XYZ file of C-alpha atoms in Angstrom:
503
model
C -1.595 30.457 -21.267
C -5.340 29.221 -20.173
C -7.154 30.921 -18.567
C -7.206 29.867 -14.365
C -10.793 28.933 -13.378
C -11.897 30.990 -9.316
C -11.926 27.919 -6.819
C -12.526 27.968 -3.369
C -9.174 28.587 -1.844
C -7.852 26.043 0.556
C -6.783 26.860 4.446
C -3.477 28.626 4.855
C -1.724 25.566 6.649
C -2.805 22.999 3.593
C -1.439 25.650 0.707
C 1.586 25.712 2.654
C 1.968 22.102 1.171
C 0.992 22.612 -2.614
C -2.296 21.771 -1.133
C -4.252 25.226 -2.742
C -7.956 24.238 -2.766
C -10.730 22.400 -3.232
C -12.897 20.864 -5.581
C -16.610 21.175 -3.396
C -17.443 24.734 -3.302
C -20.217 23.560 -0.308
C -20.166 25.085 2.829
C -18.760 23.163 5.442
C -19.979 20.769 8.342
C -16.853 22.203 10.882
C -16.936 19.523 13.248
C -14.547 17.570 15.205
C -13.002 14.953 15.194
C -11.028 11.615 17.275
C -13.607 12.963 19.986
C -12.763 9.429 21.445
C -10.421 6.788 19.825
C -14.079 4.809 18.536
C -14.505 8.110 15.885
C -11.854 6.933 13.958
C -11.722 2.904 12.208
C -9.174 2.652 10.078
C -9.134 -1.810 9.389
C -5.854 -3.031 6.918
C -6.841 -4.232 3.095
C -3.703 -6.579 3.596
C -2.465 -8.087 -0.231
C -0.445 -11.190 2.506
C -1.451 -14.728 2.957
C -0.742 -16.632 6.018
C 0.049 -20.823 6.276
C -1.859 -22.566 9.528
C -1.134 -22.110 12.754
C 0.700 -25.850 13.221
C 2.311 -25.027 9.568
C 5.932 -26.242 10.370
C 8.341 -23.525 11.905
C 11.248 -23.767 10.472
C 10.008 -22.615 7.094
C 7.951 -20.291 8.310
C 9.522 -18.409 11.399
C 7.301 -15.227 11.595
C 4.069 -15.942 14.054
C 1.185 -13.676 11.851
C -1.526 -12.079 14.284
C -4.155 -9.363 13.540
C -4.750 -7.021 16.592
C -7.405 -4.854 16.778
C -6.125 -1.531 19.282
C -7.436 1.050 21.027
C -5.583 4.277 21.373
C -2.488 2.759 20.352
C 0.360 3.616 18.417
C 1.420 1.251 16.347
C 5.915 1.928 17.078
C 4.186 1.799 21.072
C 2.255 -1.084 20.496
C 4.905 -2.979 19.105
C 7.446 -1.882 22.045
C 5.338 -3.345 24.786
C 4.497 -6.594 22.481
C 7.602 -7.302 21.720
C 8.821 -6.729 25.234
C 6.090 -8.620 26.790
C 7.670 -10.953 24.882
C 10.498 -11.152 25.748
C 11.811 -10.476 21.984
C 14.127 -8.137 20.215
C 11.609 -5.485 18.838
C 13.239 -6.129 15.240
C 11.450 -8.828 15.090
C 7.624 -7.631 15.412
C 7.279 -6.056 12.007
C 3.923 -4.709 9.698
C 2.526 -3.182 7.029
C 1.293 0.350 8.017
C 1.966 2.603 10.504
C -1.653 3.992 12.187
C -1.904 7.153 14.395
C -2.778 6.156 18.035
C -6.027 8.198 18.801
C -8.151 5.871 17.071
C -9.472 2.227 17.171
C -7.037 0.105 13.917
C -7.066 -3.264 13.062
C -3.722 -4.740 11.394
C -2.164 -7.680 10.870
C 1.569 -8.277 12.765
C 4.135 -10.562 12.476
C 6.529 -12.031 15.267
C 9.256 -13.689 14.189
C 10.008 -17.404 15.969
C 7.344 -16.994 18.509
C 4.395 -19.320 18.977
C 0.535 -18.526 19.575
C 0.373 -19.957 22.761
C 3.170 -16.931 23.837
C 1.050 -14.430 23.339
C 0.082 -12.366 26.156
C -2.837 -10.141 27.307
C -1.877 -5.616 26.567
C -4.199 -3.817 27.688
C -6.346 -1.413 24.665
C -6.242 -4.275 22.725
C -6.649 -7.339 20.909
C -4.837 -10.367 19.701
C -5.340 -12.836 17.285
C -3.449 -15.518 16.483
C -4.058 -15.963 12.006
C -1.041 -18.642 11.644
C 2.183 -18.491 10.363
C 4.211 -17.321 6.982
C 7.809 -17.434 5.207
C 8.518 -13.501 5.870
C 8.557 -10.819 8.057
C 5.693 -8.164 6.530
C 6.526 -5.185 4.638
C 4.755 -1.697 3.629
C 3.790 -3.301 0.473
C 1.681 -5.553 2.027
C -0.705 -3.281 1.907
C -3.251 -3.372 0.056
C -5.222 -0.142 1.089
C -7.043 1.224 3.828
C -10.572 1.082 4.650
C -12.313 3.609 7.262
C -15.660 4.310 9.240
C -14.837 8.593 10.828
C -17.331 10.023 12.921
C -17.523 14.485 12.664
C -18.857 15.564 16.285
C -20.309 18.455 16.444
C -20.922 19.306 12.849
C -23.750 21.535 12.049
C -26.706 22.482 12.554
C -27.883 21.308 8.464
C -25.439 19.187 7.720
C -26.513 16.703 5.690
C -27.243 19.571 3.851
C -23.295 20.082 3.067
C -23.386 16.893 3.826
C -25.831 16.527 -0.028
C -24.000 19.428 -1.399
C -20.313 18.407 -0.942
C -21.564 14.364 -2.223
C -22.420 16.512 -5.878
C -19.921 18.341 -6.683
C -16.498 14.989 -5.878
C -19.473 12.770 -7.489
C -18.927 15.160 -11.438
C -15.350 15.794 -9.846
C -15.088 11.619 -10.366
C -16.574 11.634 -13.580
C -20.026 10.279 -12.324
C -23.085 11.742 -14.011
C -25.762 12.966 -11.314
C -28.451 10.278 -10.300
C -26.960 7.621 -12.570
C -27.822 5.024 -10.283
C -31.448 5.905 -10.138
C -31.320 8.540 -7.429
C -29.885 12.301 -6.916
C -27.802 12.522 -4.201
C -30.262 15.226 -1.329
C -30.750 15.628 2.446
C -33.731 13.973 1.026
C -32.366 10.795 -0.002
C -29.814 9.599 3.760
C -27.709 7.262 3.557
C -25.295 8.668 1.018
C -23.519 5.920 -0.971
C -21.819 7.612 -3.801
C -19.065 7.165 -5.986
C -16.668 9.713 -5.684
C -13.627 11.740 -6.285
C -10.904 14.242 -5.641
C -7.517 15.167 -5.719
C -4.776 12.504 -4.583
C -2.846 15.017 -2.174
C -0.135 14.150 -0.578
C -2.861 15.828 3.584
C -0.617 17.382 5.936
C 0.927 14.682 7.985
C 3.155 14.077 5.747
C 4.731 17.328 5.927
C 4.361 17.774 9.992
C 1.051 19.122 11.367
C 1.896 21.783 13.800
C 5.784 22.118 11.538
C 5.649 21.636 7.792
C 9.278 21.542 7.042
C 10.194 18.731 6.172
C 10.015 19.193 2.037
C 12.006 22.924 2.701
C 14.245 20.804 3.730
C 14.112 18.406 1.164
C 13.397 21.309 -1.901
C 17.609 22.436 0.400
C 18.843 18.619 -0.514
C 17.736 18.865 -3.685
C 18.819 21.946 -4.410
C 22.754 20.404 -2.802
C 22.300 22.858 -0.427
C 22.900 21.292 3.008
C 23.236 23.529 4.973
C 19.872 25.529 4.759
C 18.684 21.580 5.000
C 20.876 21.332 8.688
C 19.048 24.991 10.087
C 16.187 24.482 8.026
C 15.679 21.245 10.436
C 17.212 22.280 13.778
C 16.506 25.828 13.649
C 14.045 28.026 11.531
C 10.872 28.701 14.621
C 7.368 27.928 14.019
C 4.781 29.677 15.500
C 2.946 26.679 16.867
C 5.581 25.859 18.861
C 6.593 26.400 22.552
C 8.220 28.824 24.134
C 11.976 27.251 24.654
C 11.511 25.093 21.228
C 10.955 28.262 19.328
C 14.478 30.140 21.072
C 16.699 27.288 21.074
C 15.855 27.233 17.176
C 16.387 30.655 17.579
C 19.709 30.404 19.105
C 20.524 28.058 15.786
C 19.435 30.160 13.235
C 22.147 33.104 15.301
C 24.470 30.315 15.204
C 24.602 29.828 11.455
C 23.844 34.115 10.387
C 20.164 34.069 7.858
C 19.323 36.564 5.791
C 16.292 38.386 5.944
C 16.603 39.718 2.226
C 16.044 35.623 1.071
C 13.520 34.758 1.991
C 10.987 36.809 0.225
C 13.541 35.071 -3.131
C 13.120 31.125 -1.807
C 8.890 31.342 -1.280
C 8.502 32.719 -4.933
C 10.747 29.987 -5.757
C 8.264 27.929 -3.836
C 5.688 28.602 -5.438
C 4.770 30.790 -1.979
C 4.378 27.569 -0.652
C 6.296 28.027 1.710
C 6.071 30.834 5.438
C 7.561 34.458 4.180
C 9.342 35.215 7.481
C 11.496 32.660 6.535
C 14.869 33.370 5.920
C 17.894 31.695 4.781
C 21.264 30.875 6.059
C 24.233 33.070 4.605
C 27.065 32.340 6.573
C 27.801 34.926 9.487
C 26.304 33.009 12.607
C 28.652 33.040 15.344
C 29.204 29.329 15.708
C 28.441 28.488 18.242
C 27.108 25.264 18.560
C 28.214 24.488 22.164
C 25.135 27.817 22.887
C 22.853 25.863 20.705
C 23.434 22.068 22.441
C 22.567 24.146 25.718
C 19.949 25.879 24.515
C 18.725 22.929 22.652
C 15.508 20.877 25.033
C 16.293 16.464 25.020
C 12.818 16.344 23.114
C 14.130 17.556 19.288
C 16.947 14.696 19.396
C 17.528 14.422 15.818
C 18.413 18.119 15.926
C 19.978 18.068 18.414
C 22.054 14.729 16.925
C 22.996 17.319 13.572
C 24.065 20.510 16.038
C 25.952 17.392 17.484
C 28.195 17.005 14.545
C 28.184 20.104 14.197
C 30.053 20.770 17.222
C 32.377 18.492 16.964
C 33.900 18.984 14.287
C 33.618 22.416 15.124
C 31.953 23.767 11.896
C 32.393 27.548 9.985
C 29.266 28.547 9.052
C 30.131 29.783 6.784
C 31.474 26.714 4.755
C 30.338 26.268 1.381
C 27.132 25.440 1.232
C 27.168 21.781 0.135
C 31.281 21.171 1.972
C 30.767 17.598 3.209
C 30.592 18.383 7.032
C 27.113 20.041 6.279
C 25.648 16.551 4.598
C 28.114 14.586 7.729
C 25.203 16.843 10.085
C 22.461 16.245 7.490
C 23.298 12.571 8.115
C 23.123 12.257 12.285
C 18.861 11.533 11.773
C 17.442 7.735 10.475
C 17.885 6.940 7.827
C 14.117 6.640 7.625
C 14.293 10.512 8.454
C 16.682 10.844 5.227
C 14.387 9.369 2.920
C 11.152 10.602 4.206
C 12.574 14.472 3.382
C 13.555 13.752 -0.303
C 10.053 11.840 -0.247
C 8.087 15.466 1.231
C 9.602 17.264 -1.895
C 8.145 14.847 -4.049
C 5.231 15.101 -2.824
C 4.750 19.189 -2.781
C 5.804 19.898 -6.186
C 3.344 16.873 -6.834
C 0.450 18.625 -4.880
C 1.485 21.987 -6.689
C 1.217 20.059 -9.952
C -1.891 18.843 -8.684
C -3.428 22.880 -7.940
C -2.217 23.928 -11.335
C -4.296 21.622 -13.247
C -7.146 22.228 -10.752
C -6.704 26.100 -11.690
C -6.728 25.102 -14.987
C -9.925 22.985 -15.350
C -7.707 19.709 -16.661
C -10.829 17.200 -16.412
C -8.835 14.752 -13.109
C -11.093 11.415 -14.512
C -9.871 11.080 -18.031
C -6.776 11.730 -20.134
C -5.970 14.525 -22.632
C -2.826 14.937 -25.312
C 0.679 14.516 -23.413
C -0.305 12.862 -20.551
C 1.057 9.940 -18.911
C -1.116 6.691 -17.039
C -1.168 4.367 -14.996
C -2.951 1.334 -14.512
C -5.231 -0.587 -12.034
C -3.017 -2.725 -9.705
C -5.408 -6.294 -10.578
C -4.568 -7.868 -7.477
C -6.080 -5.188 -5.190
C -9.619 -6.160 -3.404
C -12.350 -5.430 -4.849
C -12.829 -2.695 -2.673
C -10.701 -0.204 -3.061
C -9.798 2.081 -6.943
C -5.508 1.441 -6.349
C -3.854 2.026 -9.530
C -0.062 0.644 -10.333
C 2.640 2.827 -10.913
C 5.092 0.100 -12.901
C 2.397 -0.105 -15.963
C 2.504 3.402 -17.646
C 1.765 4.657 -20.460
C 1.977 8.609 -22.797
C -1.571 8.972 -24.151
C -1.371 10.904 -27.043
C -4.120 12.547 -29.066
C -5.235 9.332 -31.672
C -5.578 7.029 -28.101
C -7.181 9.696 -25.583
C -11.113 8.637 -26.673
C -8.690 4.416 -25.408
C -7.483 5.295 -22.435
C -10.255 7.766 -21.297
C -13.316 4.357 -21.673
C -10.287 2.931 -19.238
C -10.483 5.644 -16.855
C -13.993 5.711 -17.102
C -13.791 2.003 -16.168
C -12.214 2.481 -13.651
C -9.100 0.117 -15.481
C -6.008 3.177 -15.214
C -5.545 6.424 -13.477
C -4.308 9.845 -14.822
C -0.799 10.523 -13.411
C 2.225 12.798 -12.034
C 5.223 13.212 -11.431
C 6.286 12.451 -7.767
C 9.848 13.509 -10.031
C 13.449 12.240 -9.221
C 15.975 10.537 -11.447
C 14.477 8.283 -13.889
C 10.847 10.550 -13.907
C 9.662 11.448 -17.511
C 7.483 13.831 -17.255
C 4.503 14.564 -19.937
C 3.748 16.831 -23.482
C 1.459 18.456 -24.057
C 0.176 21.052 -21.517
C 0.333 18.245 -18.853
C 4.070 18.265 -19.205
C 4.090 22.013 -19.558
C 2.081 21.893 -15.754
C 5.263 19.830 -14.460
C 8.178 21.744 -15.916
C 6.741 24.905 -14.816
C 5.812 23.342 -10.813
C 9.867 22.405 -11.156
C 10.908 25.745 -12.736
C 9.108 27.356 -9.739
C 10.775 25.479 -6.878
C 14.914 25.807 -8.977
C 14.388 21.770 -9.249
C 15.626 19.334 -11.800
C 14.884 15.597 -12.375
C 18.413 15.284 -12.297
C 19.321 16.469 -8.871
C 17.420 13.719 -6.951
C 20.999 12.516 -7.809
C 21.985 12.282 -3.984
C 24.498 10.367 -1.993
C 23.134 7.716 -0.112
C 19.845 7.293 1.263
C 18.432 11.366 -0.152
C 18.250 10.025 -3.805
C 15.949 8.900 -5.454
C 14.670 7.314 -9.075
C 11.527 8.834 -9.024
C 8.059 7.789 -10.154
C 4.397 8.138 -10.573
C 0.944 9.221 -8.833
C -2.748 8.466 -9.943
C -4.185 11.934 -9.277
C -7.520 10.936 -8.700
C -8.427 9.522 -5.754
C -12.089 7.181 -6.004
C -13.638 5.506 -3.397
C -17.753 3.907 -2.653
C -18.581 6.512 -0.001
C -21.425 5.946 2.461
C -22.323 8.848 4.616
C -24.645 7.271 7.457
C -25.816 10.335 10.881
C -26.242 9.134 13.609
C -27.698 12.613 16.112
C -26.983 14.539 13.483
C -23.215 14.002 12.973
C -21.716 12.548 9.917
C -19.572 9.092 9.818
C -17.855 8.180 6.414
C -17.198 5.546 5.552
C -15.338 4.653 2.153
C -11.857 2.768 1.304
C -8.841 3.915 -0.108
C -5.498 3.314 -1.880
C -2.130 2.530 0.112
C -0.942 6.088 0.175
C -3.720 7.777 0.767
C -4.838 10.275 2.953
C -8.473 9.916 4.363
C -8.338 13.873 5.685
C -8.209 15.146 1.827
C -10.765 13.633 1.618
C -12.396 15.103 4.204
C -11.429 18.608 4.244
C -13.841 18.143 1.644
C -16.590 18.156 4.043
C -15.215 19.809 6.893
C -13.836 22.814 5.109
C -11.905 23.855 8.545
C -8.135 23.864 8.499
C -6.329 20.873 9.939
C -4.874 22.251 13.526
C -8.569 22.468 13.752
C -9.884 19.580 13.887
């Protein structure tokens, strides 16, 4: 096995989801995000065209609006808008869900209404743009442009930002001074092309209780009993007392074996909570007592346990029994898919971390890699990959493909494992197989019932962006754009060096 490189270790909360290292060894600037909504601005970069407002409503039934929202969760705003219009919430669509504590600008489509019907909504500026023949969907989001202020940064933040930028330029394959200027605190503002590992951020797994991936891994291992327990039981230290007590009661109904914990953790690459146990079927099966204990705010957990109670499921029923699948399917279909997607994301993060430790480049391929080509239709401010256009790289093609990567025309990838995923060759392929073996997972394991089934794909491992950093009253403001599916916090963590719950 090749030697591993010494890297700065990530925060324990990040390591639990496969984010194991930092690229930059520069000290962090500390600080806090979202001190006010104005500190976190997001503007969608759409790939969606609208017809004029006076277009025929029969052919173009969807009204296209642009909304700038202050301190609004996207789902809550859609509900408020539909209520004000007197229409079903199902007639409001959007491309990307945004966090509440921010100022966000994004498109919505509303079926069967006119521009004159648009209401005034507190904290929202709504502008009618035109009409469309179909509603917005996730595929219409090309990316997002961010402007983010980090409040209460350390006094020498300019020096630390400059040091981190130098590291991130090198990681992106950019030569220092290539634009005629060195990156240091004397040359502010900073304008540089930087790169970081394209990790799935903490939000993918749950910030305070990151369990979606371990639920998904249990699903892929054909163990729906453990999947239900991990979601409905399995208390986390960060939860309120009543929630922890309820989850403890669920664990008692299942019965858990503490001796399995170490084995379970090792199988997941030491990414899970070291105190987690596994269901062993020795519990009391008193699902009614569980329902008495579970607070109403845990509605999905209650839905699962209701199904166990309705069928009086024996906790000693085989781990893959249909009754466990029935309980797991009590949650909405999008959450069922999220479980599997989070498991795939965790395995991707671990693959990226292992490649990082091995010192294999991210900005260019080595023999055995699989690359994808750039999305030719993406807005010019994005370095956007198209994961549907893949090519294997053998030793004879490394130099040619490296030049494509250098020009932003191609990206090295790693798998989001599913039934149709083809793994790489050479050392990259060996890493991919090691990660799967550590987790006890094979691509064919994702041939699952209903919404859990996944064919898989591949994802670029390098997240590249043109970064601008300015300072206001000692606090840095970062401006950059990322393709859809990538996380702003994955870039910012390289500068702050703080845990996800501390920001």
